[in-house]
PDB file of C-alpha atoms in Angstrom:
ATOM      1  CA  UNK A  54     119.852 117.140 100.304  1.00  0.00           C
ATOM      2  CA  UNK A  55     121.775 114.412 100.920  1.00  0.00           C
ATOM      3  CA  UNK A  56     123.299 114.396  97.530  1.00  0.00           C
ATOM      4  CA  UNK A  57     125.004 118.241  97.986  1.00  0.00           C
ATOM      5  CA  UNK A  58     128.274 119.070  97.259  1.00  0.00           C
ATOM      6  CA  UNK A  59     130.996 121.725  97.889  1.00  0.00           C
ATOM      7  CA  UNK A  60     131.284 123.852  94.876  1.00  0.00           C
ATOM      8  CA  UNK A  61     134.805 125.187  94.086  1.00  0.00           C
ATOM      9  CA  UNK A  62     134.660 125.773  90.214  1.00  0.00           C
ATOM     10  CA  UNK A  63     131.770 128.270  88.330  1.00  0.00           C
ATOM     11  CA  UNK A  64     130.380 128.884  85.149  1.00  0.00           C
ATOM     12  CA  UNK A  65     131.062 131.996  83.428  1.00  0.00           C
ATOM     13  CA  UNK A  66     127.905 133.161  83.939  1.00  0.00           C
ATOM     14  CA  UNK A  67     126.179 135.837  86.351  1.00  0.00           C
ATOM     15  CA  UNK A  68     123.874 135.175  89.445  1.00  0.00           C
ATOM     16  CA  UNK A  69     121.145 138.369  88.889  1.00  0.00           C
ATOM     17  CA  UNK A  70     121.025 140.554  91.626  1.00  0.00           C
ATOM     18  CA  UNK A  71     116.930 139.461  91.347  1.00  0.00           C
ATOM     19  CA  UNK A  72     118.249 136.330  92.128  1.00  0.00           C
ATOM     20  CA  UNK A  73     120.214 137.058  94.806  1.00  0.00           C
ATOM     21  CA  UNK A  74     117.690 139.303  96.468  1.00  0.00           C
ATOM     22  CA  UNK A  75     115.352 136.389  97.035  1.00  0.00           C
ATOM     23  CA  UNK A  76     118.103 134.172  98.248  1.00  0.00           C
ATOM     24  CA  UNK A  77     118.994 136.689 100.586  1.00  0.00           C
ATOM     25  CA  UNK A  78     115.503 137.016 101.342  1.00  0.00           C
ATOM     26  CA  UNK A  79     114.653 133.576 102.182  1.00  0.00           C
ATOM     27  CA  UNK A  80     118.093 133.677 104.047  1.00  0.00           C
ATOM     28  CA  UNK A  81     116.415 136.369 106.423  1.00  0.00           C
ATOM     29  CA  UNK A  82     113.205 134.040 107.196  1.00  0.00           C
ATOM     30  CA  UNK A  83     115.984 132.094 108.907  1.00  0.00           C
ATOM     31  CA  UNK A  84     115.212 131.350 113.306  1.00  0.00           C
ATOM     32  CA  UNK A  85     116.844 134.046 114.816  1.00  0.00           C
ATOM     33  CA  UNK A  86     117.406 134.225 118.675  1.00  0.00           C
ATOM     34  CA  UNK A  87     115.317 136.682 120.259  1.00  0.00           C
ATOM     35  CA  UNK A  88     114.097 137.865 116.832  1.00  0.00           C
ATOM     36  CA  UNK A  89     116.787 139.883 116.603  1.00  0.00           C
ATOM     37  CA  UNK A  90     118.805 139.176 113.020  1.00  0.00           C
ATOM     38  CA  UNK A  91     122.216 140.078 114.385  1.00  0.00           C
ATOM     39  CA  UNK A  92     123.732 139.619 111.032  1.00  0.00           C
ATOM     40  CA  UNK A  93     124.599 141.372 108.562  1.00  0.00           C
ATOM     41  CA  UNK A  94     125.582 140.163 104.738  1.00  0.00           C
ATOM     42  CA  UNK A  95     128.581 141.670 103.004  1.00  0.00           C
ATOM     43  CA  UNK A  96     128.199 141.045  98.986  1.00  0.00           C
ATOM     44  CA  UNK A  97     131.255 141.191  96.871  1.00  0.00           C
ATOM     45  CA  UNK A  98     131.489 140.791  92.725  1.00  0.00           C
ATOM     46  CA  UNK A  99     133.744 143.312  92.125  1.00  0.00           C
ATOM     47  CA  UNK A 100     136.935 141.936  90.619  1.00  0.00           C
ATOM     48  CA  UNK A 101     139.244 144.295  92.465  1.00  0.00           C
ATOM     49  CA  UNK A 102     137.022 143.828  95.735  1.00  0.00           C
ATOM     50  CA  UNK A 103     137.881 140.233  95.470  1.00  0.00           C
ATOM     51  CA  UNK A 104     141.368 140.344  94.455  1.00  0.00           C
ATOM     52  CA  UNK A 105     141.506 142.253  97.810  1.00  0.00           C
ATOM     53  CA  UNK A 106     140.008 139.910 100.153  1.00  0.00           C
ATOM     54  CA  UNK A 107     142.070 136.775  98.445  1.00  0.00           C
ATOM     55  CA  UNK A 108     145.144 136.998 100.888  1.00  0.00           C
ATOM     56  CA  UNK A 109     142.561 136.782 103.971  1.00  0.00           C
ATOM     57  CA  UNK A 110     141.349 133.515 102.401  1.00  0.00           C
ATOM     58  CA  UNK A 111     144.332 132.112 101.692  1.00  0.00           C
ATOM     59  CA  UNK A 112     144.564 132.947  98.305  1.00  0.00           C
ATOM     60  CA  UNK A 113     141.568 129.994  97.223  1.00  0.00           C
ATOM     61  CA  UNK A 114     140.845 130.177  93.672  1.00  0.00           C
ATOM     62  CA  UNK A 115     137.205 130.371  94.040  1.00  0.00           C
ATOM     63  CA  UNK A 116     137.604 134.150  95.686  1.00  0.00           C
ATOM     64  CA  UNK A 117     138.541 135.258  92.504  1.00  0.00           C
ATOM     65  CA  UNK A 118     136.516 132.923  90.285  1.00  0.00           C
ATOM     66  CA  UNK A 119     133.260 133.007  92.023  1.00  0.00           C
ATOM     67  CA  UNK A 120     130.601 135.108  90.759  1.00  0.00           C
ATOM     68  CA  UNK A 121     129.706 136.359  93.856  1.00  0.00           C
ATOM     69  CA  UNK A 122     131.388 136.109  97.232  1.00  0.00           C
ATOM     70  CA  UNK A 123     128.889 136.780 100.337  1.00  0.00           C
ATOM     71  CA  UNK A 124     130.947 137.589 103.812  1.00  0.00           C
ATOM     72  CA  UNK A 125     128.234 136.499 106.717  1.00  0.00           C
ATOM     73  CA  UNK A 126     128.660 138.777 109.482  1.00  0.00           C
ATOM     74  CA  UNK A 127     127.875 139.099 113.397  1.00  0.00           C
ATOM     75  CA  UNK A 128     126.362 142.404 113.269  1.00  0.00           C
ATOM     76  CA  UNK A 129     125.913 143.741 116.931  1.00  0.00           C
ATOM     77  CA  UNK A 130     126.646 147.371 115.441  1.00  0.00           C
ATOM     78  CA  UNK A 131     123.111 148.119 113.826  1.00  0.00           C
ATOM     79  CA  UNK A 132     121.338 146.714 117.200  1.00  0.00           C
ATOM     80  CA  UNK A 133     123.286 148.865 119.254  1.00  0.00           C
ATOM     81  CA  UNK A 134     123.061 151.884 117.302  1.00  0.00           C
ATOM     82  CA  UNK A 135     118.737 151.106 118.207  1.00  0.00           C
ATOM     83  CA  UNK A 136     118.910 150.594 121.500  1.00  0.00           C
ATOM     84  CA  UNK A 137     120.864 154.266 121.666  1.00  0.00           C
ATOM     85  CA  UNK A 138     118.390 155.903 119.860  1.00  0.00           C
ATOM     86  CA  UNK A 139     115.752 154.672 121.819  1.00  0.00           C
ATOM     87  CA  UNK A 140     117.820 155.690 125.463  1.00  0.00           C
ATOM     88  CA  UNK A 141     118.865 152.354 125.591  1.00  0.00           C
ATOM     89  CA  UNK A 142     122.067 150.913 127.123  1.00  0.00           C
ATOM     90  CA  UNK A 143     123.049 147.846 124.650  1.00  0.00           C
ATOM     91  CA  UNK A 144     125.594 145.869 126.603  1.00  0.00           C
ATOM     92  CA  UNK A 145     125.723 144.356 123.061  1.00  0.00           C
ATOM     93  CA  UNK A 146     129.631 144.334 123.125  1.00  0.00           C
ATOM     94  CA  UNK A 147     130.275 140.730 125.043  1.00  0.00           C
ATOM     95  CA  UNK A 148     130.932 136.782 124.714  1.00  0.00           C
ATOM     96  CA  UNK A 149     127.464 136.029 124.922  1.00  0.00           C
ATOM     97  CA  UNK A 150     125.876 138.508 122.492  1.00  0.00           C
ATOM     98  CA  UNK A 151     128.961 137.504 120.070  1.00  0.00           C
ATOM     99  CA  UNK A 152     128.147 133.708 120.504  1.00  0.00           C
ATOM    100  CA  UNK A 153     124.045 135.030 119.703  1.00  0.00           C
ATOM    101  CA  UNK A 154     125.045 136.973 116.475  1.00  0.00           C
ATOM    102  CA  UNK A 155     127.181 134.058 115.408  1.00  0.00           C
ATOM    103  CA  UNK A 156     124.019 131.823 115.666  1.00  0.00           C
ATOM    104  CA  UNK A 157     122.069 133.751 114.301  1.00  0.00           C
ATOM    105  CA  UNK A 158     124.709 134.657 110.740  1.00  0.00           C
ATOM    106  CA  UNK A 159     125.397 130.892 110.357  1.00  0.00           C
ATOM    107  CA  UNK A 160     121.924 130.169 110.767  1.00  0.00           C
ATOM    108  CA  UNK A 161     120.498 132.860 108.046  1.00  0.00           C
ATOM    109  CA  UNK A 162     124.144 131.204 106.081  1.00  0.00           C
ATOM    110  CA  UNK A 163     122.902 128.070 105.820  1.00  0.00           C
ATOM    111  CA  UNK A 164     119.381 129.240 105.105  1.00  0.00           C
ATOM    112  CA  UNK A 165     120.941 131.116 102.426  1.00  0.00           C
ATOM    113  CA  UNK A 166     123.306 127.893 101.434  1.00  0.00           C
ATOM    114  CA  UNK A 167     120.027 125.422 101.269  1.00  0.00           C
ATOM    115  CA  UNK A 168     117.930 128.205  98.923  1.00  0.00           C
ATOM    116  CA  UNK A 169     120.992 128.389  96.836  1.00  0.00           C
ATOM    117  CA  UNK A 170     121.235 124.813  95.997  1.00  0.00           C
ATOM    118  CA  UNK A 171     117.631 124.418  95.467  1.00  0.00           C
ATOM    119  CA  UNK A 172     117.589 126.845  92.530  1.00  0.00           C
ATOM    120  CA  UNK A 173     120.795 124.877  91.017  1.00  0.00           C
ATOM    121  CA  UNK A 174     123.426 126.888  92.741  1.00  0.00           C
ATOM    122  CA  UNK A 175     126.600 125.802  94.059  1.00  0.00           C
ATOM    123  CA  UNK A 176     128.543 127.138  96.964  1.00  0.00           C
ATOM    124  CA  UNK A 177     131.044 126.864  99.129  1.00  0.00           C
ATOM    125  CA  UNK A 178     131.960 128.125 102.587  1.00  0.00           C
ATOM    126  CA  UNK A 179     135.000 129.226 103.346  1.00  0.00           C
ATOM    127  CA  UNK A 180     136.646 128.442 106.978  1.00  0.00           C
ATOM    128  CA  UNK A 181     139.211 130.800 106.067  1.00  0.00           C
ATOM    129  CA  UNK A 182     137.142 133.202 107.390  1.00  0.00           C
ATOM    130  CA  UNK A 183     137.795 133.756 111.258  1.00  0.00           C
ATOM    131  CA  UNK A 184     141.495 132.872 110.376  1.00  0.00           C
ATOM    132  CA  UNK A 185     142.065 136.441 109.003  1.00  0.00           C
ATOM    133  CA  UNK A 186     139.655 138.652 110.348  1.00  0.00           C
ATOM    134  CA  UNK A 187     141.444 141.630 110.306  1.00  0.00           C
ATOM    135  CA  UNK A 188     142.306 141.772 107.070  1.00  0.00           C
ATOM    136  CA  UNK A 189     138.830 140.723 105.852  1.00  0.00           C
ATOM    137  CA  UNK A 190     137.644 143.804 108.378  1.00  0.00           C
ATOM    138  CA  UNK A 191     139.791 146.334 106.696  1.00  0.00           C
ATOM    139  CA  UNK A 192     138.752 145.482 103.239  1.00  0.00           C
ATOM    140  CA  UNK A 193     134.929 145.622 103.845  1.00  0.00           C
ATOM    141  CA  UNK A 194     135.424 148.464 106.066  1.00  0.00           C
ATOM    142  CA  UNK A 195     133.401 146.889 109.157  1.00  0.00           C
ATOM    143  CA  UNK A 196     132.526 149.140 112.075  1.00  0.00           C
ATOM    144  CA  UNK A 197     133.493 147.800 115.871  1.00  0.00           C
ATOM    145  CA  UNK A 198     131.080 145.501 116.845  1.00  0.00           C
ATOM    146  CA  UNK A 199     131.197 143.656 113.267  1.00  0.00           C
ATOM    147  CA  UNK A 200     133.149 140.785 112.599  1.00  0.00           C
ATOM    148  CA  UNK A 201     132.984 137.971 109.645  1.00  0.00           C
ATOM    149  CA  UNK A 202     132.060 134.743 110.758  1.00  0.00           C
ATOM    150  CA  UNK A 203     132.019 132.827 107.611  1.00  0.00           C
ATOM    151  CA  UNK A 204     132.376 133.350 103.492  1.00  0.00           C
ATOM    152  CA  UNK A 205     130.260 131.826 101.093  1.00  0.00           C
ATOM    153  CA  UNK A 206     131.368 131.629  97.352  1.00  0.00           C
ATOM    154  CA  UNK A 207     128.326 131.341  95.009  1.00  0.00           C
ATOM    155  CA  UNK A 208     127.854 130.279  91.445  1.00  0.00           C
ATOM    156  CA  UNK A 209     126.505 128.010  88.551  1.00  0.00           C
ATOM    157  CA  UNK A 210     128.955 124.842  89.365  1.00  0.00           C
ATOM    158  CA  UNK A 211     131.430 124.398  86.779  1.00  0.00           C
ATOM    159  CA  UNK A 212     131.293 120.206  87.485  1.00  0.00           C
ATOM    160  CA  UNK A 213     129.885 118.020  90.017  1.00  0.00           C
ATOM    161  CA  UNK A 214     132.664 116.571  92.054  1.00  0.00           C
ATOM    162  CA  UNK A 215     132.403 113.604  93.904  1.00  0.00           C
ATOM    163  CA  UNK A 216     130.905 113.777  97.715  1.00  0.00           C
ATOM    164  CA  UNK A 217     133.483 113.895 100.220  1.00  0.00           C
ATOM    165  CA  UNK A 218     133.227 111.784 102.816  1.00  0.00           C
ATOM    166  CA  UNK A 219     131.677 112.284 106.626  1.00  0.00           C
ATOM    167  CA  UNK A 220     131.330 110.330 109.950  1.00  0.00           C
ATOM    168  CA  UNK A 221     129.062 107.682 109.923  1.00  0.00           C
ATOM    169  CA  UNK A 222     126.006 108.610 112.335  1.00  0.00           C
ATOM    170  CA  UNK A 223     127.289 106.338 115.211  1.00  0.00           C
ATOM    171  CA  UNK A 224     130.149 109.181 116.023  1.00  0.00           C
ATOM    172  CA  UNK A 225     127.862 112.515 116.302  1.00  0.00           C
ATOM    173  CA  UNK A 226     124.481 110.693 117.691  1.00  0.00           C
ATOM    174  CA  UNK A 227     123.971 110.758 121.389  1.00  0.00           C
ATOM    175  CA  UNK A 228     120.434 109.256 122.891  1.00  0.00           C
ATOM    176  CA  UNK A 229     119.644 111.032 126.170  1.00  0.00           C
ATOM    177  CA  UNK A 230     122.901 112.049 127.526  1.00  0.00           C
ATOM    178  CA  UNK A 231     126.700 112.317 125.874  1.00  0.00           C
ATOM    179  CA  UNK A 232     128.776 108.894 125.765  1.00  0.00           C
ATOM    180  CA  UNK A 233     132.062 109.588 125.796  1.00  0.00           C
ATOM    181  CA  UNK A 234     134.424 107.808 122.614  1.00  0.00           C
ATOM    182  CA  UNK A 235     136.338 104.903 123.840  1.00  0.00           C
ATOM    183  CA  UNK A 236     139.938 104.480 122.340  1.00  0.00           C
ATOM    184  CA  UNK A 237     138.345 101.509 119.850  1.00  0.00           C
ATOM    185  CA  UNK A 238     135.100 103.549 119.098  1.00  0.00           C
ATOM    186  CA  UNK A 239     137.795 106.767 117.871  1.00  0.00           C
ATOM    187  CA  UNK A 240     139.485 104.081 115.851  1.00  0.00           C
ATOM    188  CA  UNK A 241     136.246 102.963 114.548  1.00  0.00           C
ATOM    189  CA  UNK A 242     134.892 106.017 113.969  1.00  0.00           C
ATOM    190  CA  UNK A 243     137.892 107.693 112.000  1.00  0.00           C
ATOM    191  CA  UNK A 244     139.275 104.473 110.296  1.00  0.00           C
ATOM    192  CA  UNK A 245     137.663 105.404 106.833  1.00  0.00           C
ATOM    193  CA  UNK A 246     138.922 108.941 107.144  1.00  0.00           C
ATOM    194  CA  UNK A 247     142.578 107.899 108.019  1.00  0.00           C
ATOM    195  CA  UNK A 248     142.715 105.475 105.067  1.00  0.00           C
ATOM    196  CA  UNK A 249     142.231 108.173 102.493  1.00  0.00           C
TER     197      UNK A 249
END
């Protein structure tokens, strides 16, 4: 795992919908809070489909290139629509329950991302994503109470590029309580960064 790379150029060649299924799968054995999977998975390999959704991402090659193209979604919609049935009142439609179904999609995303990689696949997410929502709402046709949290683009890499770089461990790792960044420890911390 700590050899992974973003993805941006594919093979030619098609992820199986078997395939996918049990990615999608594992994806779903993801933690959840509450147990409630307040996600929902938008799948897109249809040329025109993804010709569509290009502008939202910024026009990124691998939209269009990608095999597949999985939007990750906060799905508060099919949880509400229970509760009614059952003469429930939701209250589904707030911050908190938004912040929940977020968790939860990014959490079944990077389930999905992990599985993915392990059976040779590369992906990338897109954080495009929340930049456009409105567009990428239109063209998946997502009820109220849905909204696109992130955009993964999946497919048999093309070439393994070189691993970009990250912050050493020193600038995320906190023991016991948060300790604020001094002006020297920032200039530390982001010196490799700002010589690239």
């Amino acid at each position: 795992m700590k050899q992974r790379r973003t993805i941006r150029r594919y093979q030619e060649k098609d992820v199986t919908p078997a395939l996918l299924n049990e990615l999608i799968e594992i994806a779903c054995r993801a933690s959840t809070v509450g147990n409630m999977q307040t996600y929902s998975v938008v799948v897109t390999r249809d040329a025109a489909m993804k010709e569509k959704l290009s502008p939202a991402r910024f026009n990124q090659p691998m939209v269009k290139k990608a095999p597949v193209v999985l939007t990750f979604c906060v799905d508060l919609n099919r949880f509400s629509k229970w509760c009614d049935q059952r003469q429930a009142i939701p209250g589904y439609d707030n911050l908190q329950w938004f912040v929940t179904g977020a968790v939860d999609a990014l959490l079944a995303a990077q389930t999905f991302c992990v599985a993915a990689e392990e059976k040779g696949l590369g992906i990338c997410y897109l954080g495009t994503t929340t930049y456009n929502p409105n567009q990428i709402i239109d063209a998946l046709q997502l009820p109220k109470l849905v909204f696109p949290i992130t955009t993964i683009t999946l497919g048999w890499p093309d070439a393994l590029p070189e691993q970009v770089d990250r912050l050493p461990l020193e600038a995320i790792l906190h023991q016991e309580t948060y300790h604020d960044y001094s002006v020297e420890d920032i200039d530390r911390l982001y010196a490799y960064k700002e010589s690239l």
